[in-house]
JSON list of C-alpha atoms in Angstrom, two decimals:
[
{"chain": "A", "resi": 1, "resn": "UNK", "atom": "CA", "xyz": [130.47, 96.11, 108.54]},
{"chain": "A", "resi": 2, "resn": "UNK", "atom": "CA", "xyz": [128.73, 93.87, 105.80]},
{"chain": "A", "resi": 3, "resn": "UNK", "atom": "CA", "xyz": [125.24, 95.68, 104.97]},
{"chain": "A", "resi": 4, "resn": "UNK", "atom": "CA", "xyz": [122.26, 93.41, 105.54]},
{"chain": "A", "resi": 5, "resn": "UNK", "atom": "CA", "xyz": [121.35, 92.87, 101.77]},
{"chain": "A", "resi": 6, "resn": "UNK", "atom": "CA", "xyz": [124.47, 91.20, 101.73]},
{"chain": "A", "resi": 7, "resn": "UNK", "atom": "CA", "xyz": [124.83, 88.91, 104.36]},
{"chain": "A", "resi": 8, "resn": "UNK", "atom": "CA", "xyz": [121.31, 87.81, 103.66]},
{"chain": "A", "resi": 9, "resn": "UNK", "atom": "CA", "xyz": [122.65, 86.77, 100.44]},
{"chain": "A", "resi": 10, "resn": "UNK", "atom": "CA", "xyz": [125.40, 85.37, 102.22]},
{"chain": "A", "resi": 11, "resn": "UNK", "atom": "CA", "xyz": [123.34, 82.77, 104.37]},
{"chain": "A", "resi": 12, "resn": "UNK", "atom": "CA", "xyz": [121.47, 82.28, 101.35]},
{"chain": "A", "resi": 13, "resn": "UNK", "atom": "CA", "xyz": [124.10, 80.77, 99.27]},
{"chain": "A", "resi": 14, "resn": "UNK", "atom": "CA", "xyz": [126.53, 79.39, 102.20]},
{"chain": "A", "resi": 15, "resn": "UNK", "atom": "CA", "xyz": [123.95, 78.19, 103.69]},
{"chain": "A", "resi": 16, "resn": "UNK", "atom": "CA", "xyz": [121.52, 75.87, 102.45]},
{"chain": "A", "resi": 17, "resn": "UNK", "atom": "CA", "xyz": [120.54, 74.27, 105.27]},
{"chain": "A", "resi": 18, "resn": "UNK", "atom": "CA", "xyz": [118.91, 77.92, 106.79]},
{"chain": "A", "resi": 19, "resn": "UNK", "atom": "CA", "xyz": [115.77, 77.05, 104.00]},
{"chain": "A", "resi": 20, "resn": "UNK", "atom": "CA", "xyz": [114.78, 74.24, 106.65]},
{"chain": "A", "resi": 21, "resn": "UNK", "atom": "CA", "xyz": [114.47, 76.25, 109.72]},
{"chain": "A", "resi": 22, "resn": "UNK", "atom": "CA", "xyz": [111.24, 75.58, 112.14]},
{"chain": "A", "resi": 23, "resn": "UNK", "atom": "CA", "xyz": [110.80, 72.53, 111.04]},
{"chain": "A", "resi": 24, "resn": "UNK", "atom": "CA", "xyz": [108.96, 73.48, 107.64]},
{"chain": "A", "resi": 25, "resn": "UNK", "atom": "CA", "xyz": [105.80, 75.44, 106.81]},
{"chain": "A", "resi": 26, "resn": "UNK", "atom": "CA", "xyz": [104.03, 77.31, 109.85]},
{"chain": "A", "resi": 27, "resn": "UNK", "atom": "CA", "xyz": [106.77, 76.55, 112.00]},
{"chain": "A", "resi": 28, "resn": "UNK", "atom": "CA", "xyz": [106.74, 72.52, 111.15]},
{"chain": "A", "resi": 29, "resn": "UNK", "atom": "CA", "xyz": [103.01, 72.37, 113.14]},
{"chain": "A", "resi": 30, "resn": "UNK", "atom": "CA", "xyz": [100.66, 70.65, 111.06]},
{"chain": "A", "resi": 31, "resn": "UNK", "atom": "CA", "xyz": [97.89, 71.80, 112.67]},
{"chain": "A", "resi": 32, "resn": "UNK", "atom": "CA", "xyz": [98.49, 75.07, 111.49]},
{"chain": "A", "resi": 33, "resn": "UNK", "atom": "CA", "xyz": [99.09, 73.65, 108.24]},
{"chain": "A", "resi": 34, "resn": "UNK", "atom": "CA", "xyz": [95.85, 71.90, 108.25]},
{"chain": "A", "resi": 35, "resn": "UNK", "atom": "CA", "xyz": [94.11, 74.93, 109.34]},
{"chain": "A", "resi": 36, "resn": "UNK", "atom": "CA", "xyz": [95.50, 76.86, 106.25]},
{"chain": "A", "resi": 37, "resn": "UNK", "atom": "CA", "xyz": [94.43, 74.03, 103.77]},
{"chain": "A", "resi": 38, "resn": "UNK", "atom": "CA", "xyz": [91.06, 74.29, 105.84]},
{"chain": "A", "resi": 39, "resn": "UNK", "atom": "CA", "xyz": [90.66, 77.84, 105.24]},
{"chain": "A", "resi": 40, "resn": "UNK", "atom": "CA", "xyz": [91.91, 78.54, 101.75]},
{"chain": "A", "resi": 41, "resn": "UNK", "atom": "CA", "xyz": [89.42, 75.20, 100.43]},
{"chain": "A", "resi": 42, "resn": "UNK", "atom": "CA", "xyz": [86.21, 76.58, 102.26]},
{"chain": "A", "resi": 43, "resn": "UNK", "atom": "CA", "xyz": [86.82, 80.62, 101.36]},
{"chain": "A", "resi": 44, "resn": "UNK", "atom": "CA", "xyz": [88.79, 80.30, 97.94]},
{"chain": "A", "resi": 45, "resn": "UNK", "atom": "CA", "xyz": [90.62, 83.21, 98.46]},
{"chain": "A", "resi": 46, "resn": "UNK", "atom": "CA", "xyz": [91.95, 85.34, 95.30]},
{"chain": "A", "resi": 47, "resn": "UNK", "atom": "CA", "xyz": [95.29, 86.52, 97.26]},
{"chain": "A", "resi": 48, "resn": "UNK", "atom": "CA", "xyz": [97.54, 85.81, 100.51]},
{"chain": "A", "resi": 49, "resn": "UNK", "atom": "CA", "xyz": [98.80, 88.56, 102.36]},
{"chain": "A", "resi": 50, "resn": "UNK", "atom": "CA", "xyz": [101.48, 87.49, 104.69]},
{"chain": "A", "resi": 51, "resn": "UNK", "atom": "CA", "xyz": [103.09, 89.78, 107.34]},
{"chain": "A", "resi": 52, "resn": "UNK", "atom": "CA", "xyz": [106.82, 88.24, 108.48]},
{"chain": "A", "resi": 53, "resn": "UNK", "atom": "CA", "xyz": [108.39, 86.59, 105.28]},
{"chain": "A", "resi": 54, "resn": "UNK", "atom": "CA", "xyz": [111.26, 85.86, 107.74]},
{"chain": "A", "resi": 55, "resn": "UNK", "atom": "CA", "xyz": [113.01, 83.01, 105.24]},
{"chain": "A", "resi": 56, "resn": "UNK", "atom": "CA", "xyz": [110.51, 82.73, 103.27]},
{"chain": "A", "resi": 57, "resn": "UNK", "atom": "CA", "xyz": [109.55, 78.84, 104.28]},
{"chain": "A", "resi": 58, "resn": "UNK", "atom": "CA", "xyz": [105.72, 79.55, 105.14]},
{"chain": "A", "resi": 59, "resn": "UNK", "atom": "CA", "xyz": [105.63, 82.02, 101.95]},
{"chain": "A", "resi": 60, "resn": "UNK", "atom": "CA", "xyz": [106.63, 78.90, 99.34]},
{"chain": "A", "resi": 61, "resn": "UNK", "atom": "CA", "xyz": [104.15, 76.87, 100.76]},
{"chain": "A", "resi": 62, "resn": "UNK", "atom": "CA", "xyz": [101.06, 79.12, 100.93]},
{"chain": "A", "resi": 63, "resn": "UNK", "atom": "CA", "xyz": [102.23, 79.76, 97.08]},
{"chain": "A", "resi": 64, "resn": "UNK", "atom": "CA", "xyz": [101.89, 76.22, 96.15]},
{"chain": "A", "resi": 65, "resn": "UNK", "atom": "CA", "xyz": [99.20, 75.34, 98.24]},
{"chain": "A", "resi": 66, "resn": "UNK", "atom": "CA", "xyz": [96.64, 78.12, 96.64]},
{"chain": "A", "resi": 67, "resn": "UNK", "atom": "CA", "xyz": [98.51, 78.76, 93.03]},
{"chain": "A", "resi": 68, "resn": "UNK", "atom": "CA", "xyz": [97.27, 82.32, 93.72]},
{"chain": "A", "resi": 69, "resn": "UNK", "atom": "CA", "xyz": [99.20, 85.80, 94.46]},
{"chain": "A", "resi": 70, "resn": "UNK", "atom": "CA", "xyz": [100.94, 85.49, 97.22]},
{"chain": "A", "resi": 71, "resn": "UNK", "atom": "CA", "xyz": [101.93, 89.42, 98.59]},
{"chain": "A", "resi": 72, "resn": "UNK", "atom": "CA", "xyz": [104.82, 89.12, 101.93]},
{"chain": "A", "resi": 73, "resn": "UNK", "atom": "CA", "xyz": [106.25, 91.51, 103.25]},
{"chain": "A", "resi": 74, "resn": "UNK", "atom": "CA", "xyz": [109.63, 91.85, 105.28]},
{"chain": "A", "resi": 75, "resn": "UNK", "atom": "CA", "xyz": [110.87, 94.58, 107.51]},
{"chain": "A", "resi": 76, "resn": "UNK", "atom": "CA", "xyz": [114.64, 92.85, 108.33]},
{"chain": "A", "resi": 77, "resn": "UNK", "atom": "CA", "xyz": [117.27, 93.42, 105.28]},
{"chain": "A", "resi": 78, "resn": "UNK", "atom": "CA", "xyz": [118.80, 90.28, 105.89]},
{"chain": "A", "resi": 79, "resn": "UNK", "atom": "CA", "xyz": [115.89, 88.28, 105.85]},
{"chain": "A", "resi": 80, "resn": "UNK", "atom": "CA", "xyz": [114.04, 90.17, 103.32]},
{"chain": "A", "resi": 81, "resn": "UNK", "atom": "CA", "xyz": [117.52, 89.73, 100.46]},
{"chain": "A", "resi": 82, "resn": "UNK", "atom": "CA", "xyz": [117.69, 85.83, 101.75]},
{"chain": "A", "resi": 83, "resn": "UNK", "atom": "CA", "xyz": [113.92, 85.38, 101.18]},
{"chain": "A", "resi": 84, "resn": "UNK", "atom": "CA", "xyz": [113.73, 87.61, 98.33]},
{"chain": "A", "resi": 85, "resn": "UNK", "atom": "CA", "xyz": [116.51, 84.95, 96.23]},
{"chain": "A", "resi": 86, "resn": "UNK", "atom": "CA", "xyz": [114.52, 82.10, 98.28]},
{"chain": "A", "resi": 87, "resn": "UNK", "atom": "CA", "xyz": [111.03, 83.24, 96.41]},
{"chain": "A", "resi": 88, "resn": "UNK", "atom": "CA", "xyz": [112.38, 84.58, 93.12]},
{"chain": "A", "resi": 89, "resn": "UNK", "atom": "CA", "xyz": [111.02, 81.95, 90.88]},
{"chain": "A", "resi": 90, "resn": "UNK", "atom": "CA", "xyz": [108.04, 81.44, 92.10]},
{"chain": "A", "resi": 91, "resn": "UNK", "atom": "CA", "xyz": [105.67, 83.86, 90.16]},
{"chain": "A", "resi": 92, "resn": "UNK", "atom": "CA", "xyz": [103.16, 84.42, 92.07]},
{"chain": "A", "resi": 93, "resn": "UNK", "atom": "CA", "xyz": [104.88, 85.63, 95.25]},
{"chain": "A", "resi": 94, "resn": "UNK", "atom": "CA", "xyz": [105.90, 88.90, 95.26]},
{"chain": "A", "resi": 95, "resn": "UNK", "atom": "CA", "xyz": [108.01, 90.13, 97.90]},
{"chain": "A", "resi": 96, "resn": "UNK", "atom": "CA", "xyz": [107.87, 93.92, 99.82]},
{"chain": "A", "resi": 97, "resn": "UNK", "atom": "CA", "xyz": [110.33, 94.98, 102.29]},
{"chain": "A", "resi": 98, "resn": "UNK", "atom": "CA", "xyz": [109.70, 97.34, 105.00]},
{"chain": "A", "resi": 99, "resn": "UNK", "atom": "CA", "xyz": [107.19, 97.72, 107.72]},
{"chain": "A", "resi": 100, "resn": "UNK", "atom": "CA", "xyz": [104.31, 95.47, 107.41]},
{"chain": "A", "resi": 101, "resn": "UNK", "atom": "CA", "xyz": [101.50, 98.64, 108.22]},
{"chain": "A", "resi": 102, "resn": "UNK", "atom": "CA", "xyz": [102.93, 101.20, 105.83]},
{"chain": "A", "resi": 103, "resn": "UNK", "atom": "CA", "xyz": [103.20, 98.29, 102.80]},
{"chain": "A", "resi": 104, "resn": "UNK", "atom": "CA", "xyz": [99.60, 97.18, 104.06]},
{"chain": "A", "resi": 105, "resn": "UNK", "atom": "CA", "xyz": [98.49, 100.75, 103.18]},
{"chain": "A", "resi": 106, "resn": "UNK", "atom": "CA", "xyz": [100.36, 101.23, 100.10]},
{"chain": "A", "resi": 107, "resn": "UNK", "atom": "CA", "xyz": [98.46, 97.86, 99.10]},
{"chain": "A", "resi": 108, "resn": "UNK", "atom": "CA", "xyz": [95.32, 99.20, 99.69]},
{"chain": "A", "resi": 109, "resn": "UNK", "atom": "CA", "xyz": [95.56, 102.65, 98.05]},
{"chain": "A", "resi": 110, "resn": "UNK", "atom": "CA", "xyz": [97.66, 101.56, 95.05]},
{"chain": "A", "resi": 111, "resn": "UNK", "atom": "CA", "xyz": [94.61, 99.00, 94.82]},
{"chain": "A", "resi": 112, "resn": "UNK", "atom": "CA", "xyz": [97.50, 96.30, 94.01]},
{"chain": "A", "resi": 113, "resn": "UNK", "atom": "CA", "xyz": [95.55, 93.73, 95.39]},
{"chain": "A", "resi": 114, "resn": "UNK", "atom": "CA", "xyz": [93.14, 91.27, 93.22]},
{"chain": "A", "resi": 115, "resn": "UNK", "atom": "CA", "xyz": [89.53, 91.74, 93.25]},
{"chain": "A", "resi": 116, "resn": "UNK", "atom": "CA", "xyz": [87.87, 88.89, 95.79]},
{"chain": "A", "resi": 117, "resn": "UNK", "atom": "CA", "xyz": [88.74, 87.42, 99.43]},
{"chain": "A", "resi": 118, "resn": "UNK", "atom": "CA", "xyz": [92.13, 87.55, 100.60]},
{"chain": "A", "resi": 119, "resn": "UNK", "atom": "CA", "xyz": [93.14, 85.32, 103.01]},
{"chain": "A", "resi": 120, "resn": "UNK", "atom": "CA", "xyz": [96.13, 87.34, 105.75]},
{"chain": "A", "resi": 121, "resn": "UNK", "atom": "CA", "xyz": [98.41, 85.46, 107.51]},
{"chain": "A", "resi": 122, "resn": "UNK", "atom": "CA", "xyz": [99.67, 88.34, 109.82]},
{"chain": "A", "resi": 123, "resn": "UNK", "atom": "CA", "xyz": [102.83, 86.98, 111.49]},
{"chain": "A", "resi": 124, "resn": "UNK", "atom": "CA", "xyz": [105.13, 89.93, 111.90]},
{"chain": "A", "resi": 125, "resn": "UNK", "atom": "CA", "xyz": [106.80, 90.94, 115.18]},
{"chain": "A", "resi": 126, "resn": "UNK", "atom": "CA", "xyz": [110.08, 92.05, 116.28]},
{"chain": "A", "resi": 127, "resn": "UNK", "atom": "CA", "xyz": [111.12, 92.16, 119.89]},
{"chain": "A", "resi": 128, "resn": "UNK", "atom": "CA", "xyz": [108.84, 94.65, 121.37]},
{"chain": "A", "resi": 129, "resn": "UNK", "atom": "CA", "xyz": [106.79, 95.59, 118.00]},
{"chain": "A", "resi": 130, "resn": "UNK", "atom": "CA", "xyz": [103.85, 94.00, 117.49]},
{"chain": "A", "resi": 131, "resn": "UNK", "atom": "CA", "xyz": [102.18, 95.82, 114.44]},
{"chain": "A", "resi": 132, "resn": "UNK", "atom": "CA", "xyz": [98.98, 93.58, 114.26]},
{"chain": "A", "resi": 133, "resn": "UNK", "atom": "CA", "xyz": [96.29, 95.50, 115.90]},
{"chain": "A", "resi": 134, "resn": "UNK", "atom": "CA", "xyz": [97.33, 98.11, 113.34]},
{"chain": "A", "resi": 135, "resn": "UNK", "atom": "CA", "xyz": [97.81, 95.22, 110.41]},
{"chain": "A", "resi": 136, "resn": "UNK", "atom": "CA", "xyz": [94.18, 94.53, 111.69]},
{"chain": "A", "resi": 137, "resn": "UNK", "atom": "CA", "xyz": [92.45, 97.58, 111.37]},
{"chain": "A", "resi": 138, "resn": "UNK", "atom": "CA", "xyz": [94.25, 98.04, 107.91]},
{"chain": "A", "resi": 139, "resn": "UNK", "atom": "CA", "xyz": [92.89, 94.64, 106.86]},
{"chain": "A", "resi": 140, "resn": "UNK", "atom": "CA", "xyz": [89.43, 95.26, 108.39]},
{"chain": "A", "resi": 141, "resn": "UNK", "atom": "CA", "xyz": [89.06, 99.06, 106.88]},
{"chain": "A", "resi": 142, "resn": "UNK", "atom": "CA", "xyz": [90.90, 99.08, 104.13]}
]
């Protein structure tokens, strides 16, 4: 059996065509793309915080959109290694793997976010786990 960092390298250099999933950004739906333009010009937000790098095609465009830190996080090895080699140049993502409410927490208490308003896209599910309620009180309580 191949182990997931692997084969997430794998589909990221045998297949190029993976980096276009969903259509684009925010799963190709420009209103959600509007919406984030929307909200990171009104609030000016010193960081993104995104839960559910998945491949990584939503990350690279939050990170060029707002030039500012960009912190995802990834719980799937595969997707994590492909997204990881996806995001590698651009510095000011930096990627976490593992679940999104124990990374959210080591965030908070390392204190390894900037100073200001961050702006959380919290998009991480998988199957039946659906960490945001917990993501949420994290973000809201610190």
């Amino acid at each position: 059996m191949v182990p997931n960092d692997l084969m997430g390298a794998i589909d990221y250099f045998i297949f190029p065509s993976l980096k276009h999933g969903f259509g684009g950004p925010f799963n190709g739906q420009k209103f959600r793309q509007g919406m984030f333009l929307e909200l990171v010009q009104e609030i000016r937000p010193s960081y993104v915080v995104e839960t559910g790098t998945y491949r990584g095609t939503t990350t690279a465009a939050m990170a060029k959109w707002t030039a500012r830190p960009v912190f995802t996080i990834e719980l799937d090895g595969r997707l994590y290694r492909y997204s990881w080699l996806r995001l590698k140049n651009c510095l000011n993502v930096r990627t976490y793997k593992g679940d999104s409410r124990k990374i959210l927490v080591r965030l908070i208490e390392e204190n390894t976010l900037p100073d200001g308003i961050g702006l959380y896209y919290l998009d991480a599910h998988w199957e039946e786990d659906l960490p945001i309620r917990k993501e949420l009180d994290l973000v809201f309580t610190g």
